[in-house]
Tab-separated table of C-alpha atoms and ligand atoms in Angstrom:
chain	number	residue	atom	x	y	z
A	149	MET	CA	1.174	39.165	13.954
A	150	VAL	CA	2.302	37.277	10.839
A	151	LYS	CA	0.109	34.237	10.283
A	152	THR	CA	2.137	31.187	9.272
A	153	SER	CA	-0.163	28.238	9.967
A	154	PHE	CA	-1.972	27.739	6.683
A	155	PRO	CA	-5.789	28.091	6.999
A	156	LYS	CA	-7.525	24.759	6.335
A	157	GLU	CA	-10.156	26.198	4.003
A	158	LYS	CA	-7.359	27.275	1.660
A	159	ILE	CA	-6.035	23.735	1.308
A	160	LYS	CA	-6.980	22.438	-2.132
A	161	VAL	CA	-7.404	18.734	-2.854
A	162	LEU	CA	-7.467	17.361	-6.388
A	163	LEU	CA	-8.659	13.756	-6.695
A	164	LEU	CA	-8.368	11.901	-10.012
A	165	GLU	CA	-9.316	8.484	-11.411
A	166	GLY	CA	-12.624	8.344	-9.538
A	167	VAL	CA	-11.139	7.511	-6.143
A	168	HIS	CA	-13.797	6.257	-3.734
A	169	PRO	CA	-16.267	9.036	-2.775
A	170	VAL	CA	-15.508	8.491	0.895
A	171	ALA	CA	-12.259	10.414	0.246
A	172	VAL	CA	-14.252	13.496	-0.771
A	173	GLU	CA	-16.271	13.298	2.461
A	174	ARG	CA	-13.142	12.858	4.578
A	175	PHE	CA	-11.366	15.909	3.114
A	176	LYS	CA	-14.513	18.076	3.238
A	177	ALA	CA	-14.961	17.152	6.901
A	178	GLU	CA	-11.469	18.583	7.477
A	179	GLY	CA	-12.564	21.861	5.885
A	180	PHE	CA	-10.407	21.413	2.746
A	181	SER	CA	-11.791	22.317	-0.679
A	182	VAL	CA	-12.049	19.231	-2.900
A	183	GLN	CA	-12.356	18.501	-6.619
A	184	LEU	CA	-12.990	14.963	-7.888
A	185	HIS	CA	-12.488	13.852	-11.504
A	186	GLU	CA	-13.277	10.444	-12.959
A	187	LYS	CA	-10.385	10.025	-15.409
A	188	ALA	CA	-6.585	9.837	-15.230
A	189	TRP	CA	-4.904	13.069	-16.369
A	190	ASP	CA	-1.945	13.478	-18.692
A	191	ALA	CA	1.116	15.650	-17.969
A	192	ALA	CA	-0.316	18.762	-19.660
A	193	ALA	CA	-3.537	18.655	-17.607
A	194	LEU	CA	-1.575	18.028	-14.417
A	195	GLU	CA	0.765	20.947	-15.080
A	196	LYS	CA	-2.272	23.214	-15.442
A	197	ALA	CA	-3.732	22.064	-12.135
A	198	ILE	CA	-0.664	21.746	-9.921
A	199	GLY	CA	2.046	23.637	-11.823
A	200	ASP	CA	3.307	27.175	-11.203
A	201	GLY	CA	0.842	28.594	-13.718
A	202	ALA	CA	-2.091	27.536	-11.545
A	203	GLY	CA	-1.062	30.155	-8.955
A	204	ALA	CA	-3.238	30.269	-5.860
A	205	GLY	CA	-5.545	27.682	-7.449
A	206	ALA	CA	-2.846	24.989	-7.458
A	207	ALA	CA	-3.611	21.827	-5.504
A	208	HIS	CA	-1.763	21.094	-2.248
A	209	ILE	CA	-2.931	17.490	-2.082
A	210	LEU	CA	-3.146	15.243	-5.147
A	211	GLY	CA	-4.954	11.896	-5.071
A	212	ILE	CA	-4.372	9.429	-7.924
A	213	ARG	CA	-4.605	5.715	-8.666
A	214	SER	CA	-2.335	3.681	-10.921
A	215	LYS	CA	-3.076	5.302	-14.310
A	216	THR	CA	-1.913	8.876	-13.639
A	217	SER	CA	1.780	9.227	-14.259
A	218	LEU	CA	3.380	11.847	-12.037
A	219	THR	CA	6.678	12.527	-13.778
A	220	ALA	CA	9.741	14.432	-12.570
A	221	PRO	CA	9.061	17.500	-14.812
A	222	VAL	CA	5.465	17.723	-13.556
A	223	LEU	CA	6.649	17.526	-9.936
A	224	ALA	CA	9.397	20.066	-10.586
A	225	GLY	CA	6.758	22.639	-11.533
A	226	ALA	CA	4.365	21.846	-8.683
A	227	LYS	CA	5.586	24.372	-6.118
A	228	ARG	CA	2.499	24.267	-3.892
A	229	LEU	CA	2.090	20.490	-3.898
A	230	MET	CA	2.669	19.123	-0.400
A	231	THR	CA	1.653	15.512	-0.668
A	232	VAL	CA	0.429	12.805	-3.050
A	233	GLY	CA	-1.910	9.988	-2.116
A	234	CYS	CA	-1.771	6.884	-4.305
A	235	PHE	CA	-5.190	5.318	-3.700
A	236	CYS	CA	-3.818	1.906	-4.661
A	237	ILE	CA	-0.985	-0.480	-3.748
A	238	GLY	CA	1.853	0.464	-6.115
A	239	THR	CA	3.682	3.802	-6.334
A	240	ASN	CA	5.801	3.289	-9.456
A	241	GLN	CA	3.572	5.770	-11.360
A	242	VAL	CA	5.206	8.539	-9.279
A	243	ALA	CA	8.777	9.809	-9.738
A	244	LEU	CA	9.546	9.170	-6.068
A	245	GLY	CA	13.118	10.524	-6.124
A	246	GLU	CA	11.975	13.865	-7.511
A	247	ALA	CA	9.083	13.957	-5.023
A	248	SER	CA	11.565	13.553	-2.140
A	249	GLN	CA	13.836	16.297	-3.498
A	250	ARG	CA	10.807	18.610	-3.675
A	251	GLY	CA	9.616	17.708	-0.176
A	252	VAL	CA	6.437	16.066	-1.476
A	253	ALA	CA	5.424	13.142	0.742
A	254	VAL	CA	3.913	10.199	-1.139
A	255	PHE	CA	1.555	7.748	0.568
A	256	ASN	CA	-0.175	4.535	-0.555
A	257	SER	CA	-2.236	1.743	0.946
A	258	PRO	CA	-0.400	-1.564	0.758
A	259	PHE	CA	-2.649	-3.680	2.988
A	260	SER	CA	-6.242	-2.503	2.553
A	261	ASN	CA	-7.178	-5.324	0.183
A	262	THR	CA	-5.780	-8.193	2.257
A	263	ARG	CA	-9.196	-9.593	3.136
A	264	SER	CA	-10.358	-9.486	-0.505
A	265	VAL	CA	-7.408	-11.605	-1.662
A	266	ALA	CA	-7.917	-14.030	1.238
A	267	GLU	CA	-11.610	-14.487	0.403
A	268	LEU	CA	-10.890	-15.120	-3.302
A	269	THR	CA	-8.322	-17.726	-2.261
A	270	LEU	CA	-10.850	-19.486	-0.023
A	271	ALA	CA	-13.449	-19.495	-2.796
A	272	GLU	CA	-10.892	-21.036	-5.153
A	273	ILE	CA	-9.863	-23.746	-2.697
A	274	ILE	CA	-13.457	-24.987	-2.548
A	275	ALA	CA	-14.142	-24.412	-6.258
A	276	LEU	CA	-11.053	-26.437	-7.279
A	277	HIS	CA	-11.941	-29.311	-4.936
A	278	ARG	CA	-15.463	-29.464	-6.449
A	279	ARG	CA	-14.360	-28.828	-10.073
A	280	MET	CA	-17.010	-26.121	-9.951
A	281	VAL	CA	-15.846	-23.969	-12.842
A	282	ASP	CA	-15.624	-26.877	-15.304
A	283	GLN	CA	-19.086	-28.082	-14.267
A	284	SER	CA	-20.525	-24.607	-14.716
A	285	THR	CA	-18.884	-24.241	-18.145
A	286	ALA	CA	-20.297	-27.648	-19.193
A	287	MET	CA	-23.787	-26.651	-18.060
A	288	HIS	CA	-23.577	-23.430	-20.054
A	289	THR	CA	-23.027	-25.551	-23.167
A	290	GLY	CA	-26.025	-27.774	-22.315
A	291	ASN	CA	-24.079	-30.671	-20.699
A	292	TRP	CA	-25.670	-32.366	-17.656
A	293	ASP	CA	-22.813	-34.568	-16.408
A	294	LYS	CA	-23.648	-35.543	-12.814
A	295	SER	CA	-20.766	-37.307	-11.075
A	296	ALA	CA	-18.926	-37.332	-7.734
A	297	ALA	CA	-15.611	-38.383	-9.320
A	298	GLY	CA	-12.784	-36.014	-8.430
A	299	ALA	CA	-15.013	-33.898	-6.121
A	300	HIS	CA	-13.902	-33.506	-2.492
A	301	GLU	CA	-14.843	-31.784	0.719
A	302	VAL	CA	-12.081	-29.520	1.964
A	303	ARG	CA	-12.746	-30.411	5.613
A	304	GLY	CA	-9.830	-32.443	6.957
A	305	ARG	CA	-7.611	-31.680	3.947
A	306	THR	CA	-4.234	-29.968	4.335
A	307	LEU	CA	-3.684	-26.439	3.062
A	308	GLY	CA	-0.076	-25.316	2.625
A	309	ILE	CA	0.439	-21.545	2.777
A	310	VAL	CA	3.707	-20.189	1.398
A	311	GLY	CA	4.305	-16.682	2.849
A	312	TYR	CA	2.619	-16.176	6.230
A	313	GLY	CA	2.193	-12.390	6.088
A	314	HIS	CA	-0.928	-10.225	5.946
A	315	ILE	CA	-2.769	-12.337	3.371
A	316	GLY	CA	-1.308	-15.718	4.330
A	317	THR	CA	-2.449	-15.388	7.955
A	318	GLN	CA	-5.978	-14.305	6.935
A	319	VAL	CA	-6.225	-17.364	4.670
A	320	SER	CA	-4.978	-19.471	7.588
A	321	ILE	CA	-7.803	-18.318	9.878
A	322	LEU	CA	-10.511	-18.711	7.248
A	323	ALA	CA	-9.282	-22.160	6.149
A	324	GLU	CA	-9.257	-23.457	9.723
A	325	ALA	CA	-12.841	-22.252	10.114
A	326	LEU	CA	-13.678	-24.609	7.236
A	327	GLY	CA	-12.044	-27.496	9.085
A	328	MET	CA	-8.842	-27.601	7.036
A	329	ARG	CA	-5.490	-28.522	8.530
A	330	VAL	CA	-3.176	-25.566	7.924
A	331	ILE	CA	0.581	-25.696	7.536
A	332	PHE	CA	2.765	-22.814	6.402
A	333	PHE	CA	6.281	-21.906	5.341
A	334	ASP	CA	7.838	-18.452	5.712
A	335	ILE	CA	11.469	-17.339	5.590
A	336	LEU	CA	10.885	-15.426	8.831
A	337	SER	CA	9.870	-16.994	12.104
A	338	LYS	CA	6.119	-16.295	12.407
A	339	LEU	CA	3.584	-16.791	15.168
A	340	SER	CA	1.251	-19.680	14.218
A	341	LEU	CA	-2.396	-18.636	14.373
A	342	GLY	CA	-4.955	-21.121	15.721
A	343	ASN	CA	-3.727	-24.666	15.115
A	344	ALA	CA	-1.600	-23.822	12.068
A	345	ARG	CA	1.816	-25.491	12.072
A	346	ALA	CA	5.038	-24.035	10.658
A	347	CYS	CA	7.078	-26.204	8.252
A	348	ARG	CA	10.861	-26.172	8.349
A	349	SER	CA	11.206	-26.064	4.571
A	350	LEU	CA	9.220	-25.377	1.424
A	351	ASP	CA	9.783	-28.981	0.410
A	352	GLU	CA	8.190	-30.282	3.631
A	353	LEU	CA	5.114	-28.129	2.925
A	354	LEU	CA	4.843	-29.171	-0.731
A	355	LYS	CA	4.969	-32.882	0.119
A	356	ALA	CA	2.255	-32.638	2.791
A	357	SER	CA	-0.340	-30.326	1.185
A	358	ASP	CA	-3.535	-31.130	-0.713
A	359	ALA	CA	-3.596	-27.504	-1.848
A	360	VAL	CA	-0.725	-25.040	-1.925
A	361	THR	CA	-1.442	-21.304	-1.940
A	362	LEU	CA	1.250	-18.677	-2.537
A	363	HIS	CA	1.330	-15.352	-0.684
A	364	VAL	CA	4.933	-14.181	-1.018
A	365	PRO	CA	6.150	-10.826	-2.387
A	366	GLU	CA	8.047	-10.548	-5.654
A	367	THR	CA	11.743	-10.688	-4.769
A	368	ALA	CA	14.852	-12.182	-6.319
A	369	ALA	CA	14.304	-15.203	-4.052
A	370	THR	CA	10.643	-15.750	-4.982
A	371	ARG	CA	11.122	-15.442	-8.759
A	372	GLY	CA	10.571	-18.986	-10.074
A	373	LEU	CA	10.075	-20.242	-6.490
A	374	ILE	CA	7.628	-22.863	-7.805
A	375	GLY	CA	9.316	-24.547	-10.762
A	376	ARG	CA	9.391	-28.085	-12.159
A	377	ALA	CA	11.124	-29.642	-9.127
A	378	GLN	CA	8.739	-28.023	-6.617
A	379	ILE	CA	5.648	-29.039	-8.609
A	380	LYS	CA	7.015	-32.567	-8.827
A	381	ALA	CA	7.428	-32.573	-5.034
A	382	MET	CA	3.708	-31.794	-4.593
A	383	LYS	CA	1.265	-34.643	-3.887
A	384	LYS	CA	-0.382	-36.264	-6.908
A	385	GLY	CA	-3.861	-34.755	-7.262
A	386	ALA	CA	-2.998	-31.593	-5.317
A	387	HIS	CA	-4.020	-28.052	-6.327
A	388	LEU	CA	-1.882	-24.934	-6.745
A	389	ILE	CA	-3.113	-21.363	-6.222
A	390	ASN	CA	-1.141	-18.245	-7.112
A	391	ASN	CA	-2.711	-14.917	-6.148
A	392	ALA	CA	0.666	-13.336	-5.298
A	393	ARG	CA	2.864	-12.329	-8.247
A	394	GLY	CA	3.119	-13.868	-11.721
A	395	SER	CA	6.863	-14.431	-11.612
A	396	VAL	CA	6.614	-16.863	-8.671
A	397	VAL	CA	5.352	-19.852	-10.725
A	398	ASP	CA	6.908	-21.375	-13.832
A	399	ILE	CA	3.842	-21.606	-16.078
A	400	ALA	CA	5.292	-24.158	-18.524
A	401	SER	CA	5.990	-26.607	-15.681
A	402	LEU	CA	2.531	-26.008	-14.219
A	403	ALA	CA	0.842	-26.619	-17.593
A	404	GLU	CA	2.844	-29.849	-17.981
A	405	ALA	CA	1.788	-31.090	-14.513
A	406	LEU	CA	-1.880	-30.300	-15.201
A	407	LYS	CA	-1.800	-32.084	-18.579
A	408	SER	CA	-0.120	-35.180	-17.120
A	409	GLY	CA	-2.657	-35.286	-14.276
A	410	HIS	CA	0.014	-34.876	-11.575
A	411	LEU	CA	-1.883	-31.795	-10.371
A	412	ALA	CA	-5.698	-31.864	-10.265
A	413	GLY	CA	-6.204	-28.142	-10.721
A	414	ALA	CA	-4.880	-24.628	-10.361
A	415	ALA	CA	-6.148	-21.100	-9.809
A	416	LEU	CA	-4.174	-18.089	-10.986
A	417	ASP	CA	-4.894	-14.394	-10.623
A	418	VAL	CA	-1.421	-13.158	-11.608
A	419	PHE	CA	0.780	-13.964	-14.604
A	420	PRO	CA	4.376	-13.439	-15.746
A	421	TYR	CA	3.024	-11.139	-18.440
A	422	GLU	CA	-0.307	-9.368	-17.957
A	423	PRO	CA	-2.172	-7.503	-20.740
A	424	SER	CA	-2.059	-3.729	-20.371
A	425	GLY	CA	-5.808	-3.329	-20.875
A	426	ARG	CA	-9.034	-4.617	-22.411
A	427	ASP	CA	-7.757	-4.230	-25.966
A	428	GLU	CA	-4.944	-6.731	-25.516
A	429	VAL	CA	-5.672	-10.467	-25.803
A	430	PHE	CA	-4.599	-12.670	-22.895
A	431	LYS	CA	-2.374	-15.577	-23.937
A	432	SER	CA	-1.197	-18.481	-21.795
A	433	GLU	CA	-0.265	-22.155	-22.003
A	434	LEU	CA	-2.959	-22.712	-19.385
A	435	LEU	CA	-5.876	-21.766	-21.644
A	436	GLY	CA	-8.351	-24.590	-22.113
A	437	LEU	CA	-6.807	-26.892	-19.483
A	438	PRO	CA	-9.315	-28.625	-17.189
A	439	ASN	CA	-9.969	-27.363	-13.675
A	440	VAL	CA	-7.925	-24.211	-14.115
A	441	ILE	CA	-9.453	-20.982	-12.782
A	442	LEU	CA	-8.057	-17.827	-14.353
A	443	THR	CA	-8.862	-14.321	-13.100
A	444	PRO	CA	-7.451	-11.010	-14.426
A	445	HIS	CA	-5.454	-9.815	-11.367
A	446	VAL	CA	-8.577	-8.958	-9.392
A	447	GLY	CA	-7.650	-10.608	-6.083
A	448	GLY	CA	-7.699	-7.295	-4.260
A	449	SER	CA	-10.337	-5.612	-6.405
A	450	THR	CA	-13.559	-5.281	-4.435
A	451	GLU	CA	-15.683	-2.293	-3.558
A	452	GLU	CA	-14.907	-2.888	0.109
A	453	ALA	CA	-11.173	-2.803	-0.609
A	454	GLN	CA	-11.564	0.468	-2.557
A	455	GLU	CA	-13.358	2.057	0.388
A	456	SER	CA	-10.828	0.769	2.858
A	457	ILE	CA	-7.971	2.082	0.660
A	458	ALA	CA	-9.672	5.506	0.609
A	459	HIS	CA	-9.908	5.615	4.405
A	460	ASP	CA	-6.332	4.430	4.855
A	461	VAL	CA	-4.798	6.955	2.414
A	462	CYS	CA	-6.982	9.806	3.749
A	463	ASP	CA	-5.875	9.001	7.322
A	464	LYS	CA	-2.230	9.302	6.254
A	465	LEU	CA	-2.676	12.477	4.170
A	466	ILE	CA	-4.742	14.232	6.833
A	467	ARG	CA	-2.231	13.370	9.579
A	468	PHE	CA	0.567	14.686	7.366
A	469	ILE	CA	-1.256	17.979	6.772
A	470	ASN	CA	-2.588	18.474	10.307
A	471	VAL	CA	0.221	17.052	12.421
A	472	GLY	CA	3.197	16.694	10.070
A	473	ALA	CA	3.510	12.914	10.591
A	474	THR	CA	5.084	11.033	7.682
A	475	SER	CA	4.232	7.529	8.944
A	476	GLY	CA	3.350	5.295	5.996
A	477	SER	CA	5.132	7.526	3.473
A	478	VAL	CA	7.032	5.597	0.810
A	479	ASN	CA	9.604	8.316	0.084
A	480	MET	CA	10.049	10.517	3.175
A	481	PRO	CA	11.991	9.987	6.388
A	482	VAL	CA	9.360	8.499	8.697
A	483	VAL	CA	8.628	10.714	11.708
A	484	ASP	CA	5.579	9.633	13.677
A	485	LEU	CA	4.359	12.619	15.660
A	486	PRO	CA	1.914	12.984	18.528
A	487	GLU	CA	-0.746	15.696	18.432
A	488	GLN	CA	0.708	19.055	19.401
A	489	GLY	CA	0.795	19.335	23.173
A	490	SER	CA	2.764	21.412	25.637
A	491	ALA	CA	5.639	20.471	27.898
A	492	SER	CA	3.775	22.155	30.751
A	493	ASP	CA	1.105	19.413	30.413
A	494	ALA	CA	3.580	16.865	31.643
A	495	ALA	CA	5.426	19.067	34.149
A	496	ASP	CA	2.607	20.105	36.488
A	497	GLY	CA	-0.197	17.881	35.256
A	498	LYS	CA	-2.310	20.875	34.188
A	499	PRO	CA	-3.178	21.349	30.543
A	500	GLY	CA	-0.860	23.940	29.079
A	501	ARG	CA	-1.084	26.044	25.953
A	502	ARG	CA	-0.777	24.091	22.709
A	503	SER	CA	2.822	24.255	21.513
A	504	HIS	CA	3.748	25.558	18.091
A	505	ARG	CA	5.229	23.094	15.624
A	506	ILE	CA	7.943	23.865	13.066
A	507	LEU	CA	8.422	21.232	10.340
A	508	HIS	CA	11.631	21.388	8.344
A	509	LEU	CA	12.545	19.212	5.377
A	510	HIS	CA	16.158	19.632	4.358
A	511	LYS	CA	19.024	18.195	2.376
A	512	ASN	CA	20.737	15.636	4.563
A	513	VAL	CA	24.261	17.094	4.445
A	514	PRO	CA	26.864	17.475	7.201
A	515	GLY	CA	26.364	20.573	9.323
A	516	VAL	CA	22.737	21.213	8.420
A	517	MET	CA	21.384	20.475	11.908
A	518	SER	CA	23.809	22.877	13.558
A	519	LYS	CA	22.525	25.636	11.245
A	520	VAL	CA	18.908	24.732	12.067
A	521	ASN	CA	19.641	24.651	15.802
A	522	ALA	CA	21.451	28.002	15.512
A	523	VAL	CA	18.243	29.532	14.102
A	524	MET	CA	16.306	28.220	17.118
A	525	ALA	CA	18.975	29.451	19.549
A	526	GLU	CA	19.001	32.897	17.960
A	527	GLN	CA	15.292	33.328	18.652
A	528	LYS	CA	15.694	32.014	22.225
A	529	VAL	CA	12.618	29.804	22.003
A	530	ASN	CA	11.968	27.052	24.488
A	531	ILE	CA	11.972	23.704	22.657
A	532	ASN	CA	9.508	21.219	24.184
A	533	ALA	CA	10.330	18.356	21.816
A	534	GLN	CA	12.466	17.637	18.787
A	535	TYR	CA	12.064	14.756	16.315
A	536	LEU	CA	14.588	13.967	13.578
A	537	GLN	CA	14.796	11.292	10.931
A	538	THR	CA	16.721	10.984	7.667
A	539	LYS	CA	16.226	8.888	4.563
A	540	GLY	CA	18.897	8.955	1.856
A	541	ASP	CA	19.679	12.568	1.069
A	542	VAL	CA	16.601	14.030	2.770
A	543	GLY	CA	16.212	14.885	6.462
A	544	TYR	CA	13.067	15.813	8.386
A	545	VAL	CA	13.224	17.614	11.702
A	546	VAL	CA	10.240	18.732	13.723
A	547	PHE	CA	10.328	21.106	16.700
A	548	ASP	CA	7.540	21.623	19.202
A	549	ILE	CA	8.199	25.007	20.784
A	550	GLU	CA	6.502	27.073	23.488
A	551	PRO	CA	3.750	29.122	21.806
A	552	THR	CA	5.281	32.275	20.420
A	553	PRO	CA	3.262	34.203	17.848
A	554	THR	CA	6.106	36.632	17.206
A	555	LYS	CA	9.147	34.340	17.120
A	556	GLY	CA	7.522	31.484	15.139
A	557	PRO	CA	7.285	33.483	11.896
A	558	LEU	CA	10.872	34.720	12.323
A	559	ILE	CA	12.090	31.137	12.694
A	560	VAL	CA	10.203	30.077	9.547
A	561	GLU	CA	11.677	33.006	7.637
A	562	ALA	CA	15.227	32.243	8.774
A	563	LEU	CA	14.897	28.534	7.991
A	564	ARG	CA	13.585	29.336	4.504
A	565	LYS	CA	16.820	31.217	3.814
A	566	LEU	CA	19.085	28.226	4.569
A	567	PRO	CA	20.414	26.785	1.283
A	568	GLU	CA	19.795	23.239	2.585
A	569	THR	CA	16.078	23.876	3.155
A	570	ILE	CA	13.616	21.961	0.955
A	571	LYS	CA	10.376	22.974	2.701
A	572	VAL	CA	9.326	24.618	5.969
A	573	ARG	CA	5.885	24.623	7.540
A	574	ALA	CA	4.531	25.900	10.812
A	575	LEU	CA	1.491	24.553	12.626
A	576	TRP	CA	-0.130	26.855	15.155
B	825	LIG	P1	3.289	-9.482	3.343
B	825	LIG	O1	4.533	-8.738	3.135
B	825	LIG	O2	2.391	-9.131	4.467
B	825	LIG	O3	3.634	-11.056	3.487
B	825	LIG	C1	4.556	-11.733	2.669
B	825	LIG	C2	5.181	-12.847	3.484
B	825	LIG	O4	5.990	-13.642	2.623
B	825	LIG	C3	6.087	-12.347	4.600
B	825	LIG	O5	5.730	-12.968	5.816
B	825	LIG	C4	7.491	-12.760	4.148
B	825	LIG	O6	8.368	-13.045	5.206
B	825	LIG	C5	7.179	-13.991	3.324
B	825	LIG	N1	8.214	-14.358	2.374
B	825	LIG	C6	9.034	-13.543	1.660
B	825	LIG	N2	9.849	-14.277	0.877
B	825	LIG	C7	9.544	-15.572	1.102
B	825	LIG	C8	10.042	-16.800	0.598
B	825	LIG	N3	11.031	-16.834	-0.311
B	825	LIG	N4	9.493	-17.955	1.058
B	825	LIG	C9	8.503	-17.927	1.986
B	825	LIG	N5	7.998	-16.789	2.520
B	825	LIG	C10	8.500	-15.632	2.063
B	825	LIG	O7	2.505	-9.411	1.944
B	825	LIG	P2	0.959	-9.623	1.704
B	825	LIG	O8	0.229	-8.347	1.846
B	825	LIG	O9	0.484	-10.812	2.456
B	825	LIG	O10	0.971	-9.942	0.118
B	825	LIG	C11	1.463	-11.164	-0.392
B	825	LIG	C12	1.490	-11.138	-1.918
B	825	LIG	O11	0.191	-10.903	-2.438
B	825	LIG	C13	2.386	-10.057	-2.526
B	825	LIG	O12	3.088	-10.614	-3.626
B	825	LIG	C14	1.424	-9.058	-3.072
B	825	LIG	O13	1.971	-8.381	-4.154
B	825	LIG	C15	0.280	-9.977	-3.509
B	825	LIG	N6	-0.999	-9.290	-3.662
B	825	LIG	C16	-1.793	-9.646	-4.738
B	825	LIG	C17	-3.003	-9.022	-4.943
B	825	LIG	C18	-3.872	-9.434	-6.075
B	825	LIG	O14	-4.658	-8.623	-6.554
B	825	LIG	N7	-3.807	-10.658	-6.539
B	825	LIG	C19	-3.461	-7.942	-4.053
B	825	LIG	C20	-2.614	-7.731	-2.901
B	825	LIG	C21	-1.410	-8.363	-2.743
């Protein structure tokens, strides 16, 4: 019998940039062999580890964060690479188009740091209302200036949330627990949580809020969403918080409103231009203004978020390897697959033999599916289930067939010969 389901102990995982150690445990528990390195690697080091030259030692799974650039030439040489896990939010460090053409599924973790951003936002709402940061800075320079002027409880005040998605709704729940009145504005119709009330327009929200917090994505419509006119529409003495994306707020207009006293404070974690690293000095018109909290894009950066990102990305990578599911992939056609079962399970209620699964990634061109189906027909296998999805010029079809140790390998071999085939795998 030809063995086509790849043995787990031969699956090699290469993790870079010190991804959370929980990832090592998760892959080892699956029986994969794992290497973890602390630093980002350059193209030459990557080629050595995942390129053709690495032979049988080449990694099948690569885990990176934002500093490792996975370019098209590196991917072109990585014949054994099956999948890439970006243990972070963004995926623009990976040449996604090339990855798709090579049948390499790329995964990330867009929502594992939601709670961290929401908690920072809550902390800032209270800190701004108590002028906490200015008082702390004064104390550090020896100033004991005890006064209640300009300090407020947040209980009973109105918080306006712009963008009622993952983060916005978390902030909503936490703010209500503090006794705040919550209103929100979203371009989509959203279910109000607790006693939160939806506003019909951004303007309605701006006029009614004591603090406005932004949780929208960066899109053409949100660029400059909060400019001079919107800041002017806000209540005198209100606060503005931006932990979303730097392009959403016009900084010059914000600085003007803070200097004139129209706004009482602001907290910003994101900026139109952000320094590339520690060596670059941060510059902004907001520097030195009173009651302005500035943080270096750390809203989602907590140890808990790192661990939760590791679990989330590992879940996706392991499901892709073990089951073939591409759910959560940023570049592949999304096919969510159940565990391998057997049609006979459902037919007579008795557990049947586990079906064999054939996974076929192909160029999405006219006629390809008839060729694939012809291969199945030729081998006269009984197909229990078939799943198909396409994305751009790539298609992904999965067959669950009656267990057939002899025909399975023949099918794989025949599919490999089709010119449209990108990758074929079989799971026993
Ligand atoms: P999400 O996609 O779950 O929610 C965004 C919401 O904004 C959606 O409900 C959407 O309908 C709404 N929206 C889109 N355009 C809008 C508009 N013009 N006006 C009003 N609502 C609009 O996103 P999530 O996870 O809540 O993230 C929100 C923002 O936070 C994103 O910009 C993300 O990049 C940023 N973020 C910042 C982090 C940090 O470290 N500071 C960490 C994580 C996310």
